[in-house]
Amino acid sequence: VGSEMCIRDRMDVEQAMLFGIGAASNEQSTTAPVRTSWGILPYTESYGKIYNMSYSSSGYDAFLDAMEDFFAPESGNSGNKLVLASRKVITYLNKLGSGSFLNNSVGSSQYRLDVATVPGAFGHTVTVVNTIFGNLHFVQEPLLRGPWEDYCIAVDMKNVAYRPLMGNGISRDTFIETNVQDNGVDGRQDQIITEAGLEISVPETHAILKFS
C-alpha cells in the first residue's frame, strides 16, 4: 500500500508540474489562502515562446529560424534545453530517413544539425539534437498524449527550480501523515503529501514546439 501511495503521489506531482494553473485563493472562510503553482506547459503557453514546427522536410528552415531566435543570448538563454516531448515526436526523431527535414539538412544547408541517441543518467534514453545555436535534449514525456501528442516543451534548466514550501524552517516537501482517518473508520489511513511547486523565471527562455 505504501508503495502504491508513493507512486500515486509522484504521478500527482508530475501532473501538477506539467499542467498546473497558477492561482491563489484569499477567501476569508479558509484559515490560509490556497495557492497553486504553474505547471511548465500552461505557463510557457501563456508567457513563453511558441514555435510551429513541421514533420515534413520543408520545415527545416523554419526550425533553424526558430532556434536562432530561441537561443538568443541576449534573452538570458543557456546553450542547452531539456525538451519534454510526446512519444509521437520521439518516434519521429528516431525514424528519420530520406525526405525528413533533419536528414535533408546534411550537405544541403550552410548549417549542420546532428542527431544522436545517448543513454541518460537514470536508465532512460536522450535524443540530442545539436544546432549551431545550441543543443536540445529530447526525452519522452508519456503524459503528453491526446491533445498534446504533437507538443514539445523546451525548458531552460537554468531558469526553473523545484521549490518545496518552507514554514518555520521546516520543509514541506514529500512527507507522510499517519492516522488521518475519521473516528468512524474501522482501520488506519495514512497519506503522503507534497507541498511544492515550480519556480519559473525568464519566461522567454522556455518554449512550446508544436508539430504538425
XYZ file of C-alpha atoms in Angstrom:
212
model
C 0.000 0.000 0.000
C 2.823 2.366 0.891
C 4.470 1.772 -2.465
C 1.203 2.419 -4.321
C 0.697 5.655 -2.379
C 4.234 6.783 -3.187
C 3.775 6.104 -6.917
C 0.401 7.858 -6.900
C 1.901 10.891 -5.135
C 4.723 11.090 -7.668
C 2.237 10.910 -10.527
C 0.180 13.714 -8.952
C 3.318 15.844 -8.608
C 4.278 15.158 -12.235
C 0.783 16.114 -13.426
C 0.912 19.342 -11.405
C 4.413 20.262 -12.607
C 3.281 19.788 -16.215
C -0.295 21.049 -16.285
C -0.908 23.080 -13.118
C -2.548 26.508 -13.358
C -1.135 29.164 -11.059
C -3.764 30.646 -8.760
C -4.327 31.986 -5.259
C -7.472 31.939 -3.127
C -7.879 34.607 -0.457
C -11.275 33.504 0.833
C -11.870 34.660 4.379
C -13.570 31.363 5.245
C -10.296 29.482 4.959
C -7.610 29.539 7.611
C -4.945 30.176 4.984
C -5.011 31.087 1.281
C -4.921 28.162 -1.123
C -2.154 28.628 -3.662
C -1.292 26.527 -6.694
C 1.850 26.985 -8.779
C 2.135 26.933 -12.526
C 2.948 23.812 -14.475
C 5.569 24.328 -17.152
C 3.221 23.747 -20.133
C 0.432 26.302 -19.430
C 2.953 28.802 -18.053
C 5.059 28.600 -21.206
C 1.987 28.820 -23.431
C 0.942 31.988 -21.592
C 4.283 33.713 -21.060
C 6.995 31.910 -23.039
C 7.559 31.404 -26.743
C 5.600 29.215 -29.154
C 7.060 27.852 -32.377
C 5.176 25.936 -35.042
C 7.212 23.003 -36.349
C 6.600 20.623 -39.234
C 7.037 16.868 -39.558
C 7.879 17.377 -43.251
C 11.244 18.182 -44.824
C 10.035 21.684 -45.731
C 10.110 22.587 -42.040
C 13.901 22.599 -41.756
C 14.474 26.299 -42.484
C 11.656 27.283 -40.119
C 13.227 25.055 -37.457
C 16.590 26.798 -37.726
C 14.965 30.238 -37.769
C 13.128 29.302 -34.569
C 16.323 28.070 -32.915
C 18.176 31.264 -33.875
C 15.509 33.259 -32.050
C 15.043 30.812 -29.174
C 18.739 30.572 -28.249
C 19.346 34.330 -28.488
C 21.912 35.015 -25.731
C 20.512 38.479 -25.000
C 17.356 36.792 -23.672
C 19.259 35.093 -20.863
C 19.422 31.704 -22.558
C 21.844 28.943 -21.778
C 23.128 26.812 -24.642
C 21.166 23.714 -23.595
C 17.468 22.948 -23.322
C 15.680 19.975 -21.821
C 12.852 19.125 -24.220
C 9.943 17.098 -22.848
C 8.476 15.512 -25.962
C 5.470 13.372 -26.712
C 6.087 9.782 -27.730
C 4.877 10.680 -31.231
C 7.614 13.309 -31.619
C 10.238 10.975 -30.140
C 9.171 8.314 -32.649
C 9.543 10.835 -35.446
C 13.045 11.828 -34.341
C 14.100 8.185 -34.276
C 12.604 7.358 -37.691
C 14.476 9.989 -39.618
C 15.253 8.918 -43.157
C 15.110 10.115 -46.716
C 12.744 13.061 -47.067
C 12.866 14.231 -43.454
C 13.954 17.778 -42.726
C 16.741 16.678 -40.387
C 18.123 14.238 -42.932
C 17.936 16.761 -45.751
C 19.900 19.277 -43.706
C 23.153 17.354 -44.020
C 25.051 18.561 -47.068
C 22.243 20.780 -48.293
C 22.426 23.669 -45.854
C 25.003 26.119 -44.576
C 24.153 24.804 -41.124
C 24.686 21.328 -39.719
C 22.231 19.563 -37.470
C 23.391 16.395 -35.703
C 21.050 13.905 -34.067
C 22.330 11.291 -31.620
C 20.724 8.938 -29.111
C 22.614 8.682 -25.831
C 21.889 6.929 -22.519
C 20.670 9.142 -19.699
C 21.929 9.037 -16.121
C 18.787 7.295 -14.814
C 18.404 4.463 -17.319
C 16.402 6.491 -19.839
C 17.283 7.454 -23.402
C 18.037 11.002 -24.519
C 17.854 12.149 -28.133
C 20.314 15.020 -28.529
C 19.865 17.468 -31.411
C 22.842 19.778 -31.880
C 22.372 23.004 -33.806
C 24.794 25.838 -34.461
C 22.893 27.890 -31.873
C 22.511 25.384 -29.043
C 21.621 21.854 -28.008
C 18.217 20.262 -27.482
C 17.998 17.219 -25.204
C 14.761 15.366 -26.048
C 13.269 12.947 -23.509
C 9.899 11.286 -23.808
C 7.083 12.503 -21.597
C 4.242 9.924 -21.704
C 1.743 12.426 -20.246
C 1.961 14.448 -23.471
C -0.723 12.483 -25.272
C -4.158 13.118 -26.714
C -4.424 16.889 -27.338
C -0.702 17.264 -26.547
C 0.633 14.441 -28.752
C 2.333 16.920 -31.115
C 3.841 19.021 -28.322
C 7.349 19.515 -27.012
C 8.190 21.709 -24.045
C 11.693 23.163 -24.249
C 12.861 24.132 -20.767
C 15.945 26.143 -19.876
C 17.006 24.370 -16.692
C 18.974 27.396 -15.505
C 15.689 29.276 -15.207
C 13.472 26.745 -13.456
C 13.703 25.211 -9.981
C 11.758 22.830 -7.770
C 10.720 24.673 -4.611
C 9.141 22.876 -1.639
C 7.083 25.042 0.692
C 9.017 26.167 3.757
C 7.483 27.203 7.075
C 9.260 27.893 10.353
C 12.361 26.361 8.853
C 10.538 23.096 8.085
C 10.480 21.771 4.530
C 7.024 20.736 3.292
C 8.482 18.512 0.595
C 7.116 14.947 0.417
C 6.144 13.707 3.890
C 3.777 11.177 5.457
C 0.870 11.925 7.782
C -0.323 8.897 9.736
C -3.696 8.034 11.270
C -5.706 10.618 9.340
C -8.885 8.518 9.326
C -12.180 9.780 10.749
C -13.320 8.450 14.101
C -15.942 6.273 12.427
C -13.422 4.449 10.224
C -12.550 0.945 11.381
C -8.942 0.945 10.266
C -5.915 3.113 9.773
C -5.374 5.597 6.971
C -2.127 7.358 6.133
C -1.441 9.898 3.428
C 1.572 11.182 1.528
C 1.612 14.943 0.970
C 3.872 17.106 -1.171
C 3.638 20.883 -0.878
C 5.915 22.118 -3.615
C 5.878 23.952 -6.894
C 7.967 25.196 -9.778
C 9.805 28.491 -9.659
C 9.925 29.584 -13.293
C 11.893 32.657 -14.314
C 12.861 34.398 -17.573
C 9.846 33.029 -19.472
C 11.286 33.815 -22.902
C 13.926 31.118 -22.339
C 11.218 28.416 -22.381
C 9.214 27.409 -25.439
C 6.458 25.213 -26.800
C 7.285 23.413 -30.059
C 4.061 22.452 -31.839
C 4.493 19.912 -34.630
C 2.041 19.422 -37.455
